[in-house]
Amino acid sequence: MKNIRNFCIIAHIDHGKSTLADRLLEMTKTVTGKDLQAQVLDDMDLERERGITIKSHAIQMDYMYKGEKYVLNLIDTPGHVDFSYEVSRSIAACEGALLIVDASQGIQAQTISNLYMALEHDLEIIPVMNKIDLPGAMPEEVEDQIVDLLGCKREEIIRASGKTGEGVDKVLEAIVERIKPPVGDPDAPLQCLIFDSVFNPFRGIIAYFKIINGTINSGDHVKFVATEKEYLADEIGILRLDMEPKQQLSAGNVGYIISGIKTSKEVKVGDTITTVANPCEKAIEGFQEVKPMVFAGVYPIVTEDFENLRSSIEKLQLNDASLTFQAESSLALGFGFRCGFLGMLHMEIIQERLEREFNMNVITTVPNVEYDVYTKKGAKIEVHNPSGLPDLTLIERIEEPYIRASIITSTEYIGPIMTLCLGKRGELVRQDYVSGNRVELIYDMPLGEIVFDFYDKLKSISKGYASFDYHPHGMRESKLVKLDVLLNGEPVDALSTLTHFDNAYPLGKRMCEKLKELIPRQQFEVAIQAAIGTKIIARETIKAVRKDVTAKCYGGDVSRKRKLLEKQKEGKKRMKQIGTVEVPQKAFLEVLKLD
């Protein structure tokens, strides 16, 4: 065990951790020849194109140092805020972490939040300043920031470049010298932490684990503590570029287990594996159910595709257990699913994967969050969809989820960013100066306000120099109302939203104006109204298309013209009673993009 080192890499998006991981694999000769390509560990096309890590990966390297052979287990983590629970489990499976900071951008919000997570688990932190070959690198300034943040010595910071390979040998030496070997008792009852799982179409779910205590053998009868399910360990092994089966793995090792599990719900990240014959006394701490934060309706554009969409979402769920869905129907869009996502990036990725991997064309409704509604009888109802809101007369109060947000930016953008946060009903908790001209703003904000376009606005206000990170911060009572859109007095359920009372009037007005542009004119007048309950707060009218019925009358008495016009008026009135207004698909998509 003294020659095992388990470590992960912490970095903000796009600070070069996948490239640096490539260099580590190349220097330890884990990956050679034709397998060597950019971002070896990112195996989805989507990950390569966007330059982000979506799934965490693990890989084992052998490294010779001073004549001894060391086994290094790299557990790669996603960098995006939506996947922070996965990151926390990966961190729990390690004894050390490489903190990677871009030499041209300095420290960003996610670096700090993941660093705090690593320090809570007592990890040894090795600071690495990456991309020092860039012309825009500011090594001295960024070193000051790292020293301020970690309180380490300047000489402990390794300067490296994932692109050229400079300094990578020092990183490997530091991993062996500074990170402590894992502690654990190979003879104790088995205790393994699941930090990730992947789906293989032929072999079922493969769980990745780290053994904290005990020893596991191929063919053991094992039990998953949180789900209380029992399986046979058909195959266990270590993770190289491909999986390598082994007969036995003991404490401190990282490996995989295949036991023919078919449904992703049975393998939960953060769960504990133990043996049925000699179970451990208590599970590993820190396990929690992953809760979706953002909900949206996903509907097929062609109604006949409903069953195909169901099977596509079920297959996606095998790869991604954090996606939840249930069937729902809408008068305007037909049959579809209400899906729960971890955040906006997660939602975008799922939508894109549905299109790419399954050729499904889908419409996604306005994303919203989960509200807790308390009725006057004292019952609590969870509402994911505005149409599920009980009658206003029965509601005692509505609570909405809040988040604690951390925004790091340079001092020149503080004013506009504060204005943006106040406009989204944010409350400033505190502001700290990180170093020099960089400031960290901590806000409490309603999640419902930021799921829409907050991140895009933040980026444009700060010209890209602000980074944003958040975590859930409980529920609070809010004055929320349901805003309905009526066409000729008929509500359109797909356009109704839950919004704060203060935003309802301007939002209703904008929706009516937008729909007036998008709905084609009919033979009769169409009224577009926005309403809260029975109160109309905004109205636009689409004028009728008129045929000139008096064209054939030239000269003569005016009563002839009047007779024809009266006849037309009667026809229009009858048409308005029986006519229906179709909302074109384009109108839905445009209204969803309303700022």
mmCIF file of C-alpha atoms in Angstrom, residues 69 74 93 124 167 246 296 304 329 408-409 492 555 560 585:
data_model
loop_
_atom_site.group_PDB
_atom_site.id
_atom_site.type_symbol
_atom_site.label_atom_id
_atom_site.label_comp_id
_atom_site.label_asym_id
_atom_site.label_seq_id
_atom_site.Cartn_x
_atom_site.Cartn_y
_atom_site.Cartn_z
ATOM 1 C CA LYS A 69 7.605 1.253 -8.814
ATOM 2 C CA LEU A 74 -5.830 9.554 -11.339
ATOM 3 C CA ALA A 93 -11.794 8.778 -2.902
ATOM 4 C CA GLU A 124 -2.776 17.283 0.285
ATOM 5 C CA GLY A 167 7.314 20.770 -15.711
ATOM 6 C CA LYS A 246 -7.900 -9.118 -11.334
ATOM 7 C CA ALA A 296 -38.478 21.415 -18.042
ATOM 8 C CA GLU A 304 -45.858 10.025 -33.353
ATOM 9 C CA SER A 329 -49.315 16.089 -21.436
ATOM 10 C CA ILE A 408 -15.268 36.339 -8.684
ATOM 11 C CA THR A 409 -14.493 39.304 -10.902
ATOM 12 C CA VAL A 492 -52.559 28.152 -23.360
ATOM 13 C CA GLY A 555 -72.438 54.823 -56.584
ATOM 14 C CA ARG A 560 -76.721 48.986 -50.021
ATOM 15 C CA GLN A 585 -44.368 26.041 -32.978
#
